[in-house]
PDB file of C-alpha atoms and ligand atoms in Angstrom:
ATOM      1  CA  UNK P   1      -1.624  16.811   4.011  1.00 68.00           C
ATOM      2  CA  UNK P   2      -1.236  13.218   5.096  1.00 73.00           C
ATOM      3  CA  UNK P   3      -1.867  10.692   2.274  1.00 77.00           C
ATOM      4  CA  UNK P   4      -5.112   8.694   2.720  1.00 91.00           C
ATOM      5  CA  UNK P   5      -3.238   5.413   2.480  1.00 96.00           C
ATOM      6  CA  UNK P   6      -0.398   4.314   4.721  1.00 96.00           C
ATOM      7  CA  UNK P   7       1.633   1.101   4.668  1.00 97.00           C
ATOM      8  CA  UNK P   8       3.143  -0.270   7.849  1.00 97.00           C
ATOM      9  CA  UNK P   9       6.245  -1.555   6.091  1.00 96.00           C
ATOM     10  CA  UNK P  10       7.533  -3.481   9.103  1.00 96.00           C
ATOM     11  CA  UNK P  11       4.564  -5.867   8.645  1.00 96.00           C
ATOM     12  CA  UNK P  12       4.778  -6.163   4.839  1.00 98.00           C
ATOM     13  CA  UNK P  13       5.770  -9.570   3.456  1.00 97.00           C
ATOM     14  CA  UNK P  14       6.085  -8.319  -0.137  1.00 97.00           C
ATOM     15  CA  UNK P  15       3.217 -10.419  -1.518  1.00 98.00           C
ATOM     16  CA  UNK P  16       2.249  -7.654  -3.975  1.00 98.00           C
ATOM     17  CA  UNK P  17      -1.511  -8.227  -3.633  1.00 98.00           C
ATOM     18  CA  UNK P  18      -2.129  -4.583  -2.757  1.00 98.00           C
ATOM     19  CA  UNK P  19      -0.311  -3.356  -5.853  1.00 98.00           C
ATOM     20  CA  UNK P  20      -2.486  -5.573  -8.045  1.00 98.00           C
ATOM     21  CA  UNK P  21      -5.666  -4.559  -6.190  1.00 98.00           C
ATOM     22  CA  UNK P  22      -5.260  -0.806  -6.577  1.00 98.00           C
ATOM     23  CA  UNK P  23      -7.155   0.556  -9.606  1.00 98.00           C
ATOM     24  CA  UNK P  24      -5.305   3.871  -9.393  1.00 97.00           C
ATOM     25  CA  UNK P  25      -1.726   2.519  -9.474  1.00 97.00           C
ATOM     26  CA  UNK P  26      -0.951   4.272  -6.212  1.00 98.00           C
ATOM     27  CA  UNK P  27       1.149   1.474  -4.757  1.00 98.00           C
ATOM     28  CA  UNK P  28       4.415   0.008  -6.016  1.00 98.00           C
ATOM     29  CA  UNK P  29       6.942  -2.541  -4.876  1.00 98.00           C
ATOM     30  CA  UNK P  30      10.414  -1.341  -4.084  1.00 97.00           C
ATOM     31  CA  UNK P  31      13.546  -3.453  -3.672  1.00 98.00           C
ATOM     32  CA  UNK P  32      14.687  -4.177  -0.123  1.00 96.00           C
ATOM     33  CA  UNK P  33      17.361  -6.829   0.263  1.00 95.00           C
ATOM     34  CA  UNK P  34      16.867  -6.971   4.019  1.00 94.00           C
ATOM     35  CA  UNK P  35      13.555  -8.783   3.463  1.00 94.00           C
ATOM     36  CA  UNK P  36      12.774 -12.383   2.656  1.00 94.00           C
ATOM     37  CA  UNK P  37      10.851 -11.429  -0.496  1.00 95.00           C
ATOM     38  CA  UNK P  38      13.498  -8.873  -1.476  1.00 97.00           C
ATOM     39  CA  UNK P  39      10.836  -6.194  -1.843  1.00 98.00           C
ATOM     40  CA  UNK P  40       8.349  -4.130   0.114  1.00 98.00           C
ATOM     41  CA  UNK P  41       5.238  -2.150  -0.823  1.00 98.00           C
ATOM     42  CA  UNK P  42       5.283   1.626  -0.790  1.00 97.00           C
ATOM     43  CA  UNK P  43       2.904   4.489  -1.549  1.00 97.00           C
ATOM     44  CA  UNK P  44       4.278   5.810  -4.833  1.00 97.00           C
ATOM     45  CA  UNK P  45       1.498   8.098  -6.047  1.00 96.00           C
ATOM     46  CA  UNK P  46      -0.439   9.333  -3.004  1.00 94.00           C
ATOM     47  CA  UNK P  47      -2.205  12.074  -4.957  1.00 94.00           C
ATOM     48  CA  UNK P  48      -3.979   9.435  -7.063  1.00 95.00           C
ATOM     49  CA  UNK P  49      -5.552   7.665  -4.077  1.00 95.00           C
ATOM     50  CA  UNK P  50      -9.347   7.779  -3.891  1.00 94.00           C
ATOM     51  CA  UNK P  51      -9.582   6.082  -0.500  1.00 94.00           C
ATOM     52  CA  UNK P  52     -11.470   3.097  -1.950  1.00 95.00           C
ATOM     53  CA  UNK P  53      -9.742   0.710   0.515  1.00 96.00           C
ATOM     54  CA  UNK P  54      -9.396  -2.150  -1.973  1.00 97.00           C
ATOM     55  CA  UNK P  55      -5.718  -2.391  -1.044  1.00 98.00           C
ATOM     56  CA  UNK P  56      -6.554  -2.594   2.643  1.00 97.00           C
ATOM     57  CA  UNK P  57      -9.034  -5.396   1.950  1.00 97.00           C
ATOM     58  CA  UNK P  58      -6.515  -7.261  -0.205  1.00 98.00           C
ATOM     59  CA  UNK P  59      -3.639  -7.248   2.288  1.00 98.00           C
ATOM     60  CA  UNK P  60      -3.488 -10.549   4.170  1.00 98.00           C
ATOM     61  CA  UNK P  61      -1.166  -9.108   6.793  1.00 97.00           C
ATOM     62  CA  UNK P  62      -3.205  -6.059   7.824  1.00 97.00           C
ATOM     63  CA  UNK P  63      -0.426  -3.610   7.081  1.00 97.00           C
ATOM     64  CA  UNK P  64      -2.440  -1.037   5.146  1.00 98.00           C
ATOM     65  CA  UNK P  65      -4.471   1.735   6.726  1.00 96.00           C
ATOM     66  CA  UNK P  66      -6.817   3.865   4.640  1.00 96.00           C
ATOM     67  CA  UNK P  67      -8.403   6.993   6.043  1.00 91.00           C
ATOM     68  CA  UNK P  68     -11.355   8.792   4.474  1.00 75.00           C
ATOM     69  CA  UNK P  69     -10.628  11.102   1.569  1.00 66.00           C
ATOM     70  CA  UNK P  70     -11.994  14.596   2.134  1.00 61.00           C
ATOM     71  CA  UNK P  71     -13.187  16.185  -1.129  1.00 60.00           C
TER      72      UNK P  71
HETATM   73  S1  LIG Y 101      -7.322   3.182  -1.157  1.00 72.57           S
HETATM   74 FE1  LIG Y 101      -7.855   2.519  -3.269  1.00 72.57          FE
HETATM   75  S2  LIG Y 101      -6.890   4.072  -4.580  1.00 72.57           S
HETATM   76 FE2  LIG Y 101      -5.945   4.272  -2.551  1.00 72.57          FE
HETATM   77  S3  LIG Y 101      -4.102   3.010  -2.646  1.00 72.57           S
HETATM   78 FE3  LIG Y 101      -5.758   1.725  -1.829  1.00 72.57          FE
HETATM   79  S4  LIG Y 101      -6.668   0.667  -3.597  1.00 72.57           S
HETATM   80 FE4  LIG Y 101      -5.427   2.385  -4.358  1.00 72.57          FE
HETATM   81  S1  LIG Y 102      -0.684  -6.774   0.367  1.00 72.57           S
HETATM   82 FE1  LIG Y 102       0.205  -6.226   2.380  1.00 72.57          FE
HETATM   83  S2  LIG Y 102       1.828  -7.715   2.728  1.00 72.57           S
HETATM   84 FE2  LIG Y 102       1.310  -7.786   0.538  1.00 72.57          FE
HETATM   85  S3  LIG Y 102       2.753  -6.349  -0.439  1.00 72.57           S
HETATM   86 FE3  LIG Y 102       0.892  -5.199   0.029  1.00 72.57          FE
HETATM   87  S4  LIG Y 102       1.263  -4.257   2.046  1.00 72.57           S
HETATM   88 FE4  LIG Y 102       2.763  -5.909   1.775  1.00 72.57          FE
END
């Protein structure tokens, strides 16, 4: 099944706001030397995602998409 949260990494500036916003610790930064910030956000623990969309709201660059969680 597709995870409820998706990061469009090509748009990510590595600001880390989404990582700090997620109460479930779903998102993490990962090193990427090809980027200005040297890091990019990734979905590390998709099974923990509740679909709350706090990460989507926190991202200033609109690179997070959250779809509804079906329970
Ligand atoms: S939707 Fe909520 S639980 Fe899922 S990654 Fe974003 S902030 Fe975390
Ligand atoms: S908030 Fe957006 S731009 Fe910042 S690290 Fe997360 S996905 Fe990247």
